[in-house]
mmCIF file of C-alpha atoms in Angstrom:
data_model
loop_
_atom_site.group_PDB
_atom_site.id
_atom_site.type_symbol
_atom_site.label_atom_id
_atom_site.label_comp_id
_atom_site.label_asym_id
_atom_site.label_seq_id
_atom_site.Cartn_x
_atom_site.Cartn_y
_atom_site.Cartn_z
ATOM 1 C CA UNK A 1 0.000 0.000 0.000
ATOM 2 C CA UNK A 2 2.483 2.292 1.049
ATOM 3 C CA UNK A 3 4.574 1.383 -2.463
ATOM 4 C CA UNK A 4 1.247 2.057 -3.706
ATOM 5 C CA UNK A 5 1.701 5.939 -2.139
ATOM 6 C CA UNK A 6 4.213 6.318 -3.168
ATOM 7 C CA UNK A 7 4.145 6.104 -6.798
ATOM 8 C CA UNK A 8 1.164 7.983 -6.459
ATOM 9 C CA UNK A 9 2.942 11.042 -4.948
ATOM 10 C CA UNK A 10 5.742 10.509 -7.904
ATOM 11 C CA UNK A 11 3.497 10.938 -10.800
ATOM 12 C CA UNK A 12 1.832 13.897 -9.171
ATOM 13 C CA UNK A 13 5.370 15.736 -8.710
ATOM 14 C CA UNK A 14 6.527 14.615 -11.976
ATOM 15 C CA UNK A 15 2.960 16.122 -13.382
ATOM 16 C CA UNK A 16 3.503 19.609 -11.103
ATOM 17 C CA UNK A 17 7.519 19.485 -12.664
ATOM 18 C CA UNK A 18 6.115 19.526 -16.215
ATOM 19 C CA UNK A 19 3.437 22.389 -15.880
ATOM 20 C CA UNK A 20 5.745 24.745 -14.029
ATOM 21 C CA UNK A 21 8.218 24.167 -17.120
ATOM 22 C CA UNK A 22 5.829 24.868 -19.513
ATOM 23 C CA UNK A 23 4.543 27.705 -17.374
ATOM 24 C CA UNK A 24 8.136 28.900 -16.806
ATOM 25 C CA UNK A 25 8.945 28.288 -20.968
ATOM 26 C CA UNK A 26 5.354 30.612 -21.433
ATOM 27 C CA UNK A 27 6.276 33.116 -19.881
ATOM 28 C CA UNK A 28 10.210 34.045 -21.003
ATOM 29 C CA UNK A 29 8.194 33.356 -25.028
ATOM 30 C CA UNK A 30 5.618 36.486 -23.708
ATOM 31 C CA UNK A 31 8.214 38.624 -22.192
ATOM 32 C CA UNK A 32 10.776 38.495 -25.238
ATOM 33 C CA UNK A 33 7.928 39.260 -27.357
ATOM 34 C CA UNK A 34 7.026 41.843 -25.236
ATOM 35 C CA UNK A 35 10.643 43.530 -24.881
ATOM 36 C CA UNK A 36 11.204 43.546 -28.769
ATOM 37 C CA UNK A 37 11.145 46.510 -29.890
ATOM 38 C CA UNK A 38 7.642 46.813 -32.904
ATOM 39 C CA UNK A 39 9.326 48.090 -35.919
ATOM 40 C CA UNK A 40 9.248 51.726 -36.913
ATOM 41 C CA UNK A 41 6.429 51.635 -39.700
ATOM 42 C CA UNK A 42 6.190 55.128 -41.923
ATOM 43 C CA UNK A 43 4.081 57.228 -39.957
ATOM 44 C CA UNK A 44 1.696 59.436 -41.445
ATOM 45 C CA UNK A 45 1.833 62.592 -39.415
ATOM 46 C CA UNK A 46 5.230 62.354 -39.116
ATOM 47 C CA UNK A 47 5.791 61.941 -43.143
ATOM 48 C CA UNK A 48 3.183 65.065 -43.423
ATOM 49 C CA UNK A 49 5.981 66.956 -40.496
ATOM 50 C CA UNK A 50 8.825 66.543 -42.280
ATOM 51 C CA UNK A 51 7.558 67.397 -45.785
ATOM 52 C CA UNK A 52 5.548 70.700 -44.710
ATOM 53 C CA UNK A 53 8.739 71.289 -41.783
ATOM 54 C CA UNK A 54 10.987 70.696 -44.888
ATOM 55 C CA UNK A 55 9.699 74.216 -46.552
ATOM 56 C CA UNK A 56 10.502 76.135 -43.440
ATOM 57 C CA UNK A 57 12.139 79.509 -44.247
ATOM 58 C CA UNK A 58 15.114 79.783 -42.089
ATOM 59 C CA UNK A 59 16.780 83.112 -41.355
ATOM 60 C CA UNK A 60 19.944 81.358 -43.510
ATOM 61 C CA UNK A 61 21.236 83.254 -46.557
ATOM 62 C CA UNK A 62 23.967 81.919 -48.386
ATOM 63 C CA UNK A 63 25.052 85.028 -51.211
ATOM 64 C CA UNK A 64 22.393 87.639 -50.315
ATOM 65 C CA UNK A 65 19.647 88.309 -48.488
ATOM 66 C CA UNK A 66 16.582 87.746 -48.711
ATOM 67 C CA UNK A 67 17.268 84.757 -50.807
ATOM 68 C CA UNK A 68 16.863 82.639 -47.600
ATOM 69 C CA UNK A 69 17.444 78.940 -47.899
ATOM 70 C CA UNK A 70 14.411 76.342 -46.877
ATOM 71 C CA UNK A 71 14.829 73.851 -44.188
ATOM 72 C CA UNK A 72 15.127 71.270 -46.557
ATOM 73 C CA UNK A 73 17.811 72.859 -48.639
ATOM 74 C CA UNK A 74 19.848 74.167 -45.306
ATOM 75 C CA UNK A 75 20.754 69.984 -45.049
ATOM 76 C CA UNK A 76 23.145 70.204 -48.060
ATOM 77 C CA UNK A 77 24.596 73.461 -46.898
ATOM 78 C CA UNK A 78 25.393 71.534 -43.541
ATOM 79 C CA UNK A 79 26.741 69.158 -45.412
ATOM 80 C CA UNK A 80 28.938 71.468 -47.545
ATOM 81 C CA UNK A 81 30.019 73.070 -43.809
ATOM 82 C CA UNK A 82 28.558 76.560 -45.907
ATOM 83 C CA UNK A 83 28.090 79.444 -43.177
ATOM 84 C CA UNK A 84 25.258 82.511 -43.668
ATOM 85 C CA UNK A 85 25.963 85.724 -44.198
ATOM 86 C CA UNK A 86 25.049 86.293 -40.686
ATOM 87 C CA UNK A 87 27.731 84.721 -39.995
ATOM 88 C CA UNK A 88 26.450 81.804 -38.458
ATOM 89 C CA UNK A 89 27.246 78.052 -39.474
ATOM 90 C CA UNK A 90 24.370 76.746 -41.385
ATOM 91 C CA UNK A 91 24.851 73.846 -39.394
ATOM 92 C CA UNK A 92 24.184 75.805 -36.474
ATOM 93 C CA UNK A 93 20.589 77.240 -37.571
ATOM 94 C CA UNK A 94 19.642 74.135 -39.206
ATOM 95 C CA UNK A 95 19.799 72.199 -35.746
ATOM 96 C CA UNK A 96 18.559 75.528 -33.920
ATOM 97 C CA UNK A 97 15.734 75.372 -35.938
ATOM 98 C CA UNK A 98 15.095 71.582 -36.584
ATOM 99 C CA UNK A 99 14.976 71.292 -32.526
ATOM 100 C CA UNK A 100 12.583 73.983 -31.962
ATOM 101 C CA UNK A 101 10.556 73.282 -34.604
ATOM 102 C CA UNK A 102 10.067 69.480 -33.643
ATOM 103 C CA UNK A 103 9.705 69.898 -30.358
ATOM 104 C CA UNK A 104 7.121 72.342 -30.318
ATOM 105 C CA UNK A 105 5.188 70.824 -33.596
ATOM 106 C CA UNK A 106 5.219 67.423 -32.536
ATOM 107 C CA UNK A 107 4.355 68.272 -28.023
ATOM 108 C CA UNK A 108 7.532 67.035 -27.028
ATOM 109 C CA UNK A 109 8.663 67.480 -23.636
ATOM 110 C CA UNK A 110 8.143 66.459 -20.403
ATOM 111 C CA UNK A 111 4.365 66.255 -19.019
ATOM 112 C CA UNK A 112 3.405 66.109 -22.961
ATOM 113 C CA UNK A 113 2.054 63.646 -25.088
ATOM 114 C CA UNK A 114 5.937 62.494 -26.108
ATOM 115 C CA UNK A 115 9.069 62.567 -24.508
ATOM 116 C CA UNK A 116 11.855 62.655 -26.804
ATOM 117 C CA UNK A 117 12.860 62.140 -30.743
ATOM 118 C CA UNK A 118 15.706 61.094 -32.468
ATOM 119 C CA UNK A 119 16.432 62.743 -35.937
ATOM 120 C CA UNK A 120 19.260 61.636 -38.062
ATOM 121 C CA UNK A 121 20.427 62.757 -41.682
ATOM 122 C CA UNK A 122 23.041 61.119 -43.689
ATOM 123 C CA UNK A 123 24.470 62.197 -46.729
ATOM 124 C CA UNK A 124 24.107 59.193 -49.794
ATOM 125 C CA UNK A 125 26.235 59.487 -52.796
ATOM 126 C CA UNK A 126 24.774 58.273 -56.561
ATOM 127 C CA UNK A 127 27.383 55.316 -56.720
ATOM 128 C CA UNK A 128 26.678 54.267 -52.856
ATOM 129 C CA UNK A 129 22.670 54.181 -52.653
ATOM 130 C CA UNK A 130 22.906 50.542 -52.538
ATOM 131 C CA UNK A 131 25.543 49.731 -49.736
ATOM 132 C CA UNK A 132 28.485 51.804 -48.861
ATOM 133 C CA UNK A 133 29.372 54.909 -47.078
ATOM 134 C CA UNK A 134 26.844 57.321 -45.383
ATOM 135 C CA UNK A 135 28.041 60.041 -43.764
ATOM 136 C CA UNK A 136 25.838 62.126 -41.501
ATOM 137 C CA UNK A 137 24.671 65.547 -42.092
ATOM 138 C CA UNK A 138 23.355 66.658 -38.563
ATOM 139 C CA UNK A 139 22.031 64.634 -35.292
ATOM 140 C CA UNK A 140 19.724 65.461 -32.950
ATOM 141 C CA UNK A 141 18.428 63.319 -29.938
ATOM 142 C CA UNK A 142 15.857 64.698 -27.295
ATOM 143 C CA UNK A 143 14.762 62.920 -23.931
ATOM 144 C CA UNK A 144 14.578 59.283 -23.669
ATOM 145 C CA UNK A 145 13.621 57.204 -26.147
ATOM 146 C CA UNK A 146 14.264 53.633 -25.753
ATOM 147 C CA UNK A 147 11.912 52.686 -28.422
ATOM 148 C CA UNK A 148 9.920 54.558 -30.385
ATOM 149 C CA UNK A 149 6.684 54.397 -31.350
ATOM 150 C CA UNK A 150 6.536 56.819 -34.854
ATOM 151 C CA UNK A 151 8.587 57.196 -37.361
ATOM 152 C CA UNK A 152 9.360 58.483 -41.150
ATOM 153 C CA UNK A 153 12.491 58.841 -43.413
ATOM 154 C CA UNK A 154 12.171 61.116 -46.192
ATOM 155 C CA UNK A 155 14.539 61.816 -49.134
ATOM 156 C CA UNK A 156 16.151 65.533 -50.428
ATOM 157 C CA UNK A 157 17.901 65.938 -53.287
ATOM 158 C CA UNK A 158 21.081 66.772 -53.280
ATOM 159 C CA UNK A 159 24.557 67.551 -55.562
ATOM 160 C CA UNK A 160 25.684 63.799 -56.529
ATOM 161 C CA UNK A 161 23.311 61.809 -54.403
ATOM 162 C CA UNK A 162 20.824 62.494 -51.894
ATOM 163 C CA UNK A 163 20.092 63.087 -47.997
ATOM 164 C CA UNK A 164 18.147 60.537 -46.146
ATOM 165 C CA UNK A 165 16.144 62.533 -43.100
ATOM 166 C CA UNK A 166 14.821 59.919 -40.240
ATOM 167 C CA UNK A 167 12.896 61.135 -37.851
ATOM 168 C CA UNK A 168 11.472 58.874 -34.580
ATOM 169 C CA UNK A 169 9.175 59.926 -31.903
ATOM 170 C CA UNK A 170 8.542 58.002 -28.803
ATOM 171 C CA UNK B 1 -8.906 -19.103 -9.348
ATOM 172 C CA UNK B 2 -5.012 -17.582 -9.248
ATOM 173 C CA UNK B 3 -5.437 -16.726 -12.784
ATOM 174 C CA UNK B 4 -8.520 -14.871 -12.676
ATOM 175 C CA UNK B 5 -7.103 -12.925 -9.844
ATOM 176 C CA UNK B 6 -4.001 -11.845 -11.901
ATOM 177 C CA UNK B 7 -5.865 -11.179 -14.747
ATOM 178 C CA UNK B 8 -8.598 -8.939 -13.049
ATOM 179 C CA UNK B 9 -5.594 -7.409 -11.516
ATOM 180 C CA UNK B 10 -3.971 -6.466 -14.148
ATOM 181 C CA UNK B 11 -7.121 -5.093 -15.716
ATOM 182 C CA UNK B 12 -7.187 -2.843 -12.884
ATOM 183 C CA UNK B 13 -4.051 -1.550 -13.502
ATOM 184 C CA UNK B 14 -4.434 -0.994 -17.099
ATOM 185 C CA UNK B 15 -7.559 0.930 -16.509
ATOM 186 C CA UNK B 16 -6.288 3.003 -13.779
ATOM 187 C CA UNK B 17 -3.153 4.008 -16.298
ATOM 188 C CA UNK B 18 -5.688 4.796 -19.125
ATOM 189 C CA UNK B 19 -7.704 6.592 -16.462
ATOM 190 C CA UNK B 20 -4.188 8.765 -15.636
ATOM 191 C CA UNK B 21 -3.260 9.441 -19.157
ATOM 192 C CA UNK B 22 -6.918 10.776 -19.738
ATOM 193 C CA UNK B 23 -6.578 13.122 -16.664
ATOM 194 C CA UNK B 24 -3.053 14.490 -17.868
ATOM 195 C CA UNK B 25 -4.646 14.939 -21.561
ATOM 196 C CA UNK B 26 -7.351 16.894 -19.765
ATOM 197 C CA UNK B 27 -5.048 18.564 -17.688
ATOM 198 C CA UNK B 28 -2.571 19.581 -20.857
ATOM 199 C CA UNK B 29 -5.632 20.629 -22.646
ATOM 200 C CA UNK B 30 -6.903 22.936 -20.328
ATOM 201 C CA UNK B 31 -3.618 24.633 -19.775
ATOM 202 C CA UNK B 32 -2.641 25.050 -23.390
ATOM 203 C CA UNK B 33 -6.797 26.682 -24.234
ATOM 204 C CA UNK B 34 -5.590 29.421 -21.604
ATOM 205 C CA UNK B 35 -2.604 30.143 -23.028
ATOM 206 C CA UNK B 36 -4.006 30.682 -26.073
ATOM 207 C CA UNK B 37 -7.184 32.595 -24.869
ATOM 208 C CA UNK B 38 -4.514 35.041 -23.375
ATOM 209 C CA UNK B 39 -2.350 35.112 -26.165
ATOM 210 C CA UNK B 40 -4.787 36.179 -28.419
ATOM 211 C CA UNK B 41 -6.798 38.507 -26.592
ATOM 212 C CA UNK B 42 -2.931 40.259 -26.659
ATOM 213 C CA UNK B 43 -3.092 39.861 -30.677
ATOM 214 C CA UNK B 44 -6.765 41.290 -30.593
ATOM 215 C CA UNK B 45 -6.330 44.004 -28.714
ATOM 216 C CA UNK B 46 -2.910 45.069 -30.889
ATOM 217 C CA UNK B 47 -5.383 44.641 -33.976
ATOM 218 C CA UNK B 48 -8.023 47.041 -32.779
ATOM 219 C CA UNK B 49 -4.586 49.860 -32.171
ATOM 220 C CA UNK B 50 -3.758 48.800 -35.876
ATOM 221 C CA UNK B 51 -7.308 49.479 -37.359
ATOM 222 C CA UNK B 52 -7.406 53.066 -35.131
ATOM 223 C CA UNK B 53 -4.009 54.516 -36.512
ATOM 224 C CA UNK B 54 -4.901 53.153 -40.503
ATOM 225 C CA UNK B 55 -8.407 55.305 -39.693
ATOM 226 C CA UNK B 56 -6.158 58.233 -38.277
ATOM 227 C CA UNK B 57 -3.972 58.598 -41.044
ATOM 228 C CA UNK B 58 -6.528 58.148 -43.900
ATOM 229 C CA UNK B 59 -8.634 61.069 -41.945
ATOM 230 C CA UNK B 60 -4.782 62.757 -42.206
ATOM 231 C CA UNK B 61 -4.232 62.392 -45.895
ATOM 232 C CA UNK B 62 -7.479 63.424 -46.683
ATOM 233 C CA UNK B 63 -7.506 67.226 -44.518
ATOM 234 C CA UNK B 64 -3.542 67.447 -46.453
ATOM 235 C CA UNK B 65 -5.442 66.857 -49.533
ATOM 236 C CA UNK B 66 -7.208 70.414 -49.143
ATOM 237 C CA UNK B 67 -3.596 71.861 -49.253
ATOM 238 C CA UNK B 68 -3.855 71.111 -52.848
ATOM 239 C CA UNK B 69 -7.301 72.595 -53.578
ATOM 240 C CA UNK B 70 -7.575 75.683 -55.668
ATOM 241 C CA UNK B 71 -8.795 77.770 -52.294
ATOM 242 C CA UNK B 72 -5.858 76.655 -50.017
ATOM 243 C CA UNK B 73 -3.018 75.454 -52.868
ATOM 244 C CA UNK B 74 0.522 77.808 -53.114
ATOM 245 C CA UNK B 75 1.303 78.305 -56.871
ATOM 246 C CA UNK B 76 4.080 80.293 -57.167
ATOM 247 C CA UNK B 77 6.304 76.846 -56.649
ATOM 248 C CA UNK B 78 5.896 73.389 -56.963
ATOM 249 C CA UNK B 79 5.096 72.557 -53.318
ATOM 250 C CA UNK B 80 2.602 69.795 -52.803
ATOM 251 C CA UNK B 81 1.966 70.942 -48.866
ATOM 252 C CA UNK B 82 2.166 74.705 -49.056
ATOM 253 C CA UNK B 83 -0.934 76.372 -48.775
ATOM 254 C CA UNK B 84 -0.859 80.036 -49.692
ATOM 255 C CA UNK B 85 -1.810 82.416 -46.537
ATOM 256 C CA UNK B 86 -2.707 85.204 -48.352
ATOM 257 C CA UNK B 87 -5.296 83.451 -50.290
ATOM 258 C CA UNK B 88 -7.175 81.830 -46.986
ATOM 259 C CA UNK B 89 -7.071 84.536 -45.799
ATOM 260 C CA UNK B 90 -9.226 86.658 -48.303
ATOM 261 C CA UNK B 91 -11.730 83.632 -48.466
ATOM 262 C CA UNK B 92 -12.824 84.817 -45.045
ATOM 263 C CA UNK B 93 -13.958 87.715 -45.655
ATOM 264 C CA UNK B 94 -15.572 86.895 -49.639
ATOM 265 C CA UNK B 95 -19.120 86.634 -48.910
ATOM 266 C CA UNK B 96 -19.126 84.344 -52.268
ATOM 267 C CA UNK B 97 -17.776 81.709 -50.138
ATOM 268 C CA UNK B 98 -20.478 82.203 -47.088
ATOM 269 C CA UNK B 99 -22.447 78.511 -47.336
ATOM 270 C CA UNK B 100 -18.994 77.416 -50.050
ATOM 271 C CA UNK B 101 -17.938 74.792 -47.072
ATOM 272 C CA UNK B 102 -21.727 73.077 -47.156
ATOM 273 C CA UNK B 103 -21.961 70.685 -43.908
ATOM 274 C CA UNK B 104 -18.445 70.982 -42.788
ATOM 275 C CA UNK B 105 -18.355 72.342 -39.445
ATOM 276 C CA UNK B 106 -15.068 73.132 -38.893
ATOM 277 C CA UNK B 107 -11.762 74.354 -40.588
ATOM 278 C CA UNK B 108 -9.392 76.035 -39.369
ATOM 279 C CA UNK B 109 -5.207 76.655 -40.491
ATOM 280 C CA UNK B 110 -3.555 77.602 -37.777
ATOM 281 C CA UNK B 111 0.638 78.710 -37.686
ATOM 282 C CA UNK B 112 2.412 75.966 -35.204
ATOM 283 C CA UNK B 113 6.158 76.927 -35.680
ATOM 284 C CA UNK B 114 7.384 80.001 -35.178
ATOM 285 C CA UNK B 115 5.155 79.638 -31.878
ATOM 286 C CA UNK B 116 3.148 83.199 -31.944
ATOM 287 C CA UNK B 117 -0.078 83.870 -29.810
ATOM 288 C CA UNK B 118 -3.522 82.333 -30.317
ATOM 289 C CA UNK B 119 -4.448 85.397 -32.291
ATOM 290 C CA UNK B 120 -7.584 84.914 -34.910
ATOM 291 C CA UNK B 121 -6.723 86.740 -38.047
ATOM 292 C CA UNK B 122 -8.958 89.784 -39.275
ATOM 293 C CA UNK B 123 -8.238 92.757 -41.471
ATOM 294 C CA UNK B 124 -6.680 94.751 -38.560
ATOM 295 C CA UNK B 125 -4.332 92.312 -37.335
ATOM 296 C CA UNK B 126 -3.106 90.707 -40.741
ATOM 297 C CA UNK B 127 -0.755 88.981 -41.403
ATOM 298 C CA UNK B 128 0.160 89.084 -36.949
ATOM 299 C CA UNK B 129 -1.872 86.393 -36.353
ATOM 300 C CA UNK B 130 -1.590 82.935 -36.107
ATOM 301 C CA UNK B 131 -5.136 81.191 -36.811
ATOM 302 C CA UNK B 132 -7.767 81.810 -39.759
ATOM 303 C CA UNK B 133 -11.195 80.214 -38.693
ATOM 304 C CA UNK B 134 -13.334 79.442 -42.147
ATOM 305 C CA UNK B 135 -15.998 77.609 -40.669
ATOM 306 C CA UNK B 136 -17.205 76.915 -36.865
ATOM 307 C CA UNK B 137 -20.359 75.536 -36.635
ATOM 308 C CA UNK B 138 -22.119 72.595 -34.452
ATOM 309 C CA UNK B 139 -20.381 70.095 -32.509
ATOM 310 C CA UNK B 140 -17.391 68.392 -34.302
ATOM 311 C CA UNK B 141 -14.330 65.915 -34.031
ATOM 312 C CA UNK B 142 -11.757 67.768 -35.450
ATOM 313 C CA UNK B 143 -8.389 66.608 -37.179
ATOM 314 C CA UNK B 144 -5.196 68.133 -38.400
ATOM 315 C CA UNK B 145 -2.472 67.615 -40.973
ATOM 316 C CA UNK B 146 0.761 69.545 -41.170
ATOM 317 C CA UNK B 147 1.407 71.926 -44.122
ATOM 318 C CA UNK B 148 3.757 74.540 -44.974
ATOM 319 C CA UNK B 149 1.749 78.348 -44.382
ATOM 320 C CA UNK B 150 3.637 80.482 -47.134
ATOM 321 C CA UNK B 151 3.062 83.965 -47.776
ATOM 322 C CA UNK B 152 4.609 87.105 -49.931
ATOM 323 C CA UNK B 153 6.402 89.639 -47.621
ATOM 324 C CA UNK B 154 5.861 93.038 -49.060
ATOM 325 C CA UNK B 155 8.419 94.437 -46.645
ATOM 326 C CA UNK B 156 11.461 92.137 -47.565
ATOM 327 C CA UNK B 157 9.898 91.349 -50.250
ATOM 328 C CA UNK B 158 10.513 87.403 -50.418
ATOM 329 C CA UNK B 159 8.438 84.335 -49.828
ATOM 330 C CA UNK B 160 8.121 82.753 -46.656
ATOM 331 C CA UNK B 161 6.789 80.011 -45.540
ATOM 332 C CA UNK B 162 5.852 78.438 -41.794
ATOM 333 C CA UNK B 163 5.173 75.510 -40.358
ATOM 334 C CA UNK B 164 1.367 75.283 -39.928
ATOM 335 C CA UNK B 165 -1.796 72.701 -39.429
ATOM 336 C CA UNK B 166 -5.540 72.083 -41.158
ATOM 337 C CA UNK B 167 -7.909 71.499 -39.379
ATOM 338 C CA UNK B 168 -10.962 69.682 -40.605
ATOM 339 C CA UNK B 169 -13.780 69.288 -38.269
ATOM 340 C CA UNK B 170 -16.224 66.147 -38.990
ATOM 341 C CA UNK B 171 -19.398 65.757 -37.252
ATOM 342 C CA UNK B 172 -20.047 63.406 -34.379
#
């Protein structure tokens, strides 16, 4: 009888061992799907930001003024390293203005709706758009952002290849 | 007599192992349905956040359509989001266009970047203001989509443009 017992009490451990695997194996499968990070899809509002953001008129003239450059074509002067006849780097206004601009267009800050961005622009020569070398233009991080939620990447033109602007919001 | 015993015996025992299995199938079974109840009420509930932001941003790229309408579009360039601020700006006051919006209750462009204050345009304040009101009628959801606000300064005589939102109201 006692034998009996005690086989009885080693399938029923052996049973418990098995569901608090599985339970154990459930839960580490929910938390990494949890942790990774959902990818950046293009983002509407933020594709709409960047293109209406892009024709900006900065206070950036490079021969005369008032032949002020746009936002979007201050990116290639950065590139060049041009500086205004203000004197100012164009590099300079074009983050001044970039930061301001998508902090206060997008409500980002503390107590808002979003806490922080991360906008990047490289520079991408004709002969390179596949693979190669990409040099960046300007970057700007604000707050944290560990992953973010909305994002875009938009395209200027510029002399012998192009500029890639991404922007991501979280 | 000894043989029936064993054999009744070990009919027993087979019975009481096909009785265990079927409680650990049971068992299995019921664990594995709540797994999957709870993993897909996770799936459903991401789909209904999916089906809101495709409904967002259709609503989004239809008020950035009006950017290219004859009454809001900026033709001195080829600028698919500009909307010329001048031009809004005299369709306020053209009594032509009183009734011109039909059932819309709400629209509204409005200067975001340079910040300035919550000023509503008329003929004495032109062009320091920040928000030209063309219709404001009825209760409304309203939503917005970025465009470019350009205008032709006089003074410096030169085109500049802003960073500015439609808004399109839509009844409830």
């Amino acid at each position: 009888m006692s034998m009996f017992l005690k086989r009885g009490q080693e399938e029923v451990v052996g049973f418990i061992a098995v569901v608090v695997l599985l339970i154990i194996v459930f839960l580490i499968f929910v938390s990494l799907n949890a942790s990774k990070p959902a990818e950046i899809g293009d983002s509407t509002e933020i594709s709409q930001f960047l293109g209406s953001g892009f024709e900006y008129t900065s206070k950036c003239a490079l021969d005369y003024a008032p032949n002020y450059l746009r936002v979007g074509e201050l990116f290639e002067a950065c590139y060049k390293d041009k500086s205004c006849i203000s004197g100012e780097r164009s590099c300079e206004v074009l983050n001044s203005v970039l930061d301001e601009m998508v902090v206060t267009g997008l409500k980002i800050g503390e107590n808002r709706p979003r806490t922080g961005y991360n906008l990047k622009a490289v520079y991408i020569a004709n002969e390179e758009l596949a693979s190669g070398e990409k040099p960046e233009v300007t970057s700007l991080i604000y707050g944290q952002c560990k992953f973010a939620k909305l994002g875009s990447v938009k395209s200027l033109p510029a002399e012998g290849g192009i500029i890639r602007v991404t922007l991501e919001v979280c | 007599m000894k043989n029936w015993a064993v054999h009744s015996s070990r009919n027993s025992r087979g019975q009481m192992k096909i009785q265990q299995m079927a409680f650990v199938l049971v068992a299995f079974f019921i664990l594995f349905s709540i797994a999957l109840v709870f993993y897909f009420s996770l799936k459903t509930s991401s789909l209904k956040n999916d089906a809101f932001n495709i409904r967002e941003d259709k609503i989004r790229e239809t008020v950035q359509r009006l950017a290219g309408s004859p009454e809001f579009s900026w033709t001195r360039e080829d600028c698919a989001a500009c909307v010329d601020l001048d031009k809004v700006f005299s369709l306020k006051s053209r009594e032509d266009y009183n009734g011109f919006w039909g059932d819309v209750p709400f629209i509204q462009v409005k200067q975001v970047y340079p910040v300035a204050n919550n000023v509503e345009c008329s003929a004495d304040n032109y062009p320091n203001c920040n928000t030209i009101t063309l219709a404001d009628k009825g209760s409304y959801v309203s939503e917005e989509a970025y465009v470019a606000l350009c205008r032709f300064d006089k003074g410096e005589k030169y085109t500049a443009c802003t960073l500015g939102v439609i808004r399109l109201g839509v009844k409830k």
